[in-house]
């Protein structure tokens, strides 16, 4: 009996400590990281950096370049799965944020949210640094209450993708920088053929609860549905998109796309069931992978986005931003790292991985075009078209765009009229967004 | 002193699970009650606002829509699930070769991850999916695109939920069937009761405690439906398949309205509590032990 009690006690103790150490293990690593840093002033400092997993391939290269340049600063990078990332940052910040010195976000609306919660260090001194003068314009777009709290280091750009074979077959001239959205509509109609399940469409439609149609408003400078004066542009874009589908029959009806997890845009474009689509630069990699690695037959190219009649050509995109936690205990080192991430050196690395940065210098362009050789007109990405920010600096943007999403999907599924839709959006924003 | 020796050691042994209960269950319950009286976005300091969150719910359209959808969902799924489960349990009870395989098969939907189930069913419900192909085969010239319809999306979600939970309830009811005393059937048969009468007057009353269990757990589960909605419709089109837990999730983790979300959780808790209490009351009239 005594032996049983003893062994039970031992068992309980072992399990107990096991649980405790399991709970705290994540913490200790980080704590050690910063302890090492502060203990060795003048020697090596370790920065804790947070990023999402998609960025790991090139950020690992950026970090080793940084550590080479500043041998006494080590960067301990944590890559969090993209879907959990925003919540992870929130948890880090709400628990004092001591274990996080520098972090990134891919949405300027999140940047605005962090600013409004006063967790970021102002980076005005970096913004004026001569090393960053090449992207002064982009930095200026991130101004909030006359201060800069985040530096842009990566960007995206929307262009027009088209299937050359389908254009040749229909005898339609390839799109170029002069196209208006009216011309796009005409071409879409000409490129549509067949019927029923196997119908081929001139233009790509995305699922009804997507808001990709908003790109047509974004290029006119309207990005924030919370601003009543920007809503008419949203309405114009939404109606144009609706007409492409139902009036012209040049896009797949949205009802057919709902619930169809397999029918993503890349798949349908690759299969040749849509001749044109507007999409971001990220689609290049997806299409090229499918063509080069999976042997899909597709002959495509890109062109600048069409523009509205009598308007300047423009495109849209959003910045990924680097920020410094106000509570970091290594402010100087953290700022150095943030500045490095926004610098031209980093831009060359990122461009060399086939992604876009705010930098438009020749060296960065060359690095990009050396990596991205397909499609033929890849240089469209690095040209100097005006880029309108796709996400406004507004912490409440996500709530607003969600309402737009819900209401516009009902319009695109023909459940309510456009006027009703716009009225509902306005009413609900007034009532629900807070 | 003796008391401490007796109980103290007992508590010491209970400590591992007791501490877990306190930290991971009791504390969040109490804390969320507190949060429901506050405004909190997860970062800035918590602000006490009294009953404002609850008052706001009275005029919150999305909450109203979610609640109505949820009541509709419960009213349809629970009775149909129970009725089908009883039928299935009776079928399982038949002694045929290979019946054990069927018992396992019927249980299968229940152990499959609901997100996977939801995605597959969403694909089955598409315009040119298998379900509409079958409908066309039977002459429907223009079958609906289920999940794109504000009136059919929720019934489609209900169908999947029923399909998923019938097997589980059937197994429990099947176990209940084994407990109905055989001599009652014999006595009824001697008195000249036919198959249907035996089912009505022997089987059903004998099963009533198990049916009661299924109803109570079914109602609670139906008020907490989330994963099927998440995987199949994300609350859409519009807000037509928004349900309470899905809305709570969105409020808390998309919009960072933790206070409002906590308040909704407590409203949901009270609804479930009341419905369960009513059921406990009413059961005296129809459940025979």
Coordinates of C-alpha atoms in Angstrom, one line a residue, chain B residues 71 74 215-216 219-220 223 268-282:
Chain B
X71 CA -33.9 28.9 -33.8
X74 CA -32.7 24.0 -34.0
X215 CA -33.0 15.7 -27.5
X216 CA -31.2 17.6 -24.7
X219 CA -30.6 21.1 -28.7
X220 CA -27.5 22.3 -27.0
X223 CA -27.3 26.2 -30.6
X268 CA -26.6 32.3 -25.6
X269 CA -25.8 30.6 -22.3
X270 CA -29.1 31.8 -20.8
X271 CA -31.1 30.7 -23.8
X272 CA -29.6 27.2 -23.6
X273 CA -30.1 27.1 -19.9
X274 CA -33.8 28.1 -20.2
X275 CA -34.5 25.6 -23.0
X276 CA -32.8 22.8 -21.0
X277 CA -34.7 23.7 -17.8
X278 CA -38.0 23.6 -19.7
X279 CA -37.0 20.2 -21.1
X280 CA -36.2 18.9 -17.7
X281 CA -39.7 20.0 -16.5
X282 CA -41.5 18.6 -19.4

